DNA sequence: CTGTGTATTGGTACTCCGTACCTTATAGAC
DNA sequence: GTCTATAAGGTACGGAGTACCAATACACAG
C-alpha cells in the first residue's frame, strides 16, 4: 500500500529532468511543461507528483522531520545531549549521502531568491521541532523557554555551518567538524551549573555491565574523539 | 527628490485596503485587483507600488537593515556587546512602534504558509548581517566563524522570542524582557575565557572623565538594571 | 476471454500573478 | 497657449497552479 517502484521512477525522472534544465537555462526560464516534456510525461502528471515547481528541489523534508522527532523522543534525561547531537547528525548524513545532488541544489538555491526563501522555511521547521522538545526539557530552568529557543537555533546554525562548508568543498572531513560544532553549540545545554568538562550520567543499577558500556561508549566518543 | 506626500498616501491606502481584505476573506481569496479597486486605483498602480502581493505585508526591510548596519559599524571594540544589543533593539522598537499593524501582520503571517516563508527570509537577512560583522570581530578566536554564526542566530532568536511574546499580548514590558534576553544571548560573546560576570573595557587615557562616564553608563545599566 | 471496477495519466479550460507595452492625463516650464 | 515629463490606467501576454473530464492500463472475478 506504499509507493510502487514505477511511481518512484517517474518522480526520479522528473527530478533529473528538472535539475538538467535548471542548470541549462536557469530556474525562471524553465517552465513546468519543459520539465514534463523532457521527462516524457504530461504537465498534469508533473503537478500531481510535485505540488509546485519548487517542490522538485525540496522533497522528503517530512520524512527527515519524522526521523528527528523519533530520535529525540527516544532520549532519556541522561542522554539528551547525545540525542540532540545525533538527531542533528541525521540531517547532515542525509545531505552527505545525496552527494552531488545536494551540491547542485546548493548552487541552484544560491542563485534564485525564491528558492532561498523556500529553503529557510524548511530549516525553520527543523528549528521549531528542536525547540518544541527543548522547551519541554528546559521548562523549569530560569529563562528556560528562551534558552530552549536559543539552543535550537544554535543546533541548526551549527549544522548549517558544517554543511555549507562541505557543500562548498571546504572540508574533507565534515563528520569530525560536525562533532566539534556540536560541542560548541551544546555549551548552551547545561541543565545545572556544572563545569563544561563534567558530565552527569544516570544508570539503572540493575543494568548489566555490557549495557552500561554500550550506553557510555558513544558519550565518551563524542567527548574526546 | 524623495517621495512626495501624495505618493505615500496612495501606498498607505493600498496597505490599508490590503489588510482589510485579507482579514475579511483571507489572503488567497483576495486578488491584487480587489485591493487596487478598494484603494481606488488601477491594478497596474498596485504592482508599481509593490512588486508583489506579498510586498504589501513586508515593506521597508532595507531601511531597517541599513540602520542596523550603521549601528554596528559605529561600534568600538569595547562597546561591541552594547552595539549588538542596541542594533537588535532597533528592530524591536520598529515593531513596537507599529502597534496594532504589527499584530495584524502577525495574525496574517501565522495563517498563510507562503507568507511565513517570506518572513523567515527577511529574518535570515538580519541574521546574515549580524554574522558578517561578528565574523570580522571574532575571526581570530578558536572556532571564531562558527561562534559568530551562533551568536548571530542567538541575537535574532532572542529578539524574536520577546517580539512574539509581545505580539501575542503575553507581556506588558517588552523592553525589559528584551534586556534580559540580550543578556542571555550575549553569554556567547566572551572574546577571552573570562568569567561571565567580568567585562573588558578599553578607554583612551586622553578621554575626559565625563566621556568615560558616558561610555560606561550604558554598559553598567545593561549589566544590572 | 470478457466484463467491470479502479487507478494512473493526458488534455483542456480557467483564474490569477507578474511583466511589458501603450495610451492618457495632469502638471509645470517656457 | 505649446512642450515635455511624470504618474496613472488599460490591454495583452506567458506561466503557475487548479479543476474537471476523457482515455488508457491494470486487476480480478466470472
Short mmCIF file of C-alpha atoms (C1' of nucleotides) in Angstrom, two decimals, chain C residues 12-23:
data_model
loop_
_atom_site.label_atom_id
_atom_site.label_comp_id
_atom_site.label_asym_id
_atom_site.label_seq_id
_atom_site.Cartn_x
_atom_site.Cartn_y
_atom_site.Cartn_z
"C1'" DT C 12 -8.43 21.29 -21.82
"C1'" DA C 13 -10.01 25.25 -19.70
"C1'" DC C 14 -9.83 28.54 -16.15
"C1'" DT C 15 -8.08 32.08 -12.56
"C1'" DC C 16 -4.66 34.81 -11.16
"C1'" DC C 17 0.11 36.65 -10.66
"C1'" DG C 18 3.53 39.42 -12.56
"C1'" DT C 19 5.54 41.92 -16.69
"C1'" DA C 20 5.72 44.61 -20.95
"C1'" DC C 21 3.94 47.95 -23.59
"C1'" DC C 22 0.99 51.57 -24.97
"C1'" DT C 23 -2.09 55.34 -24.11
#
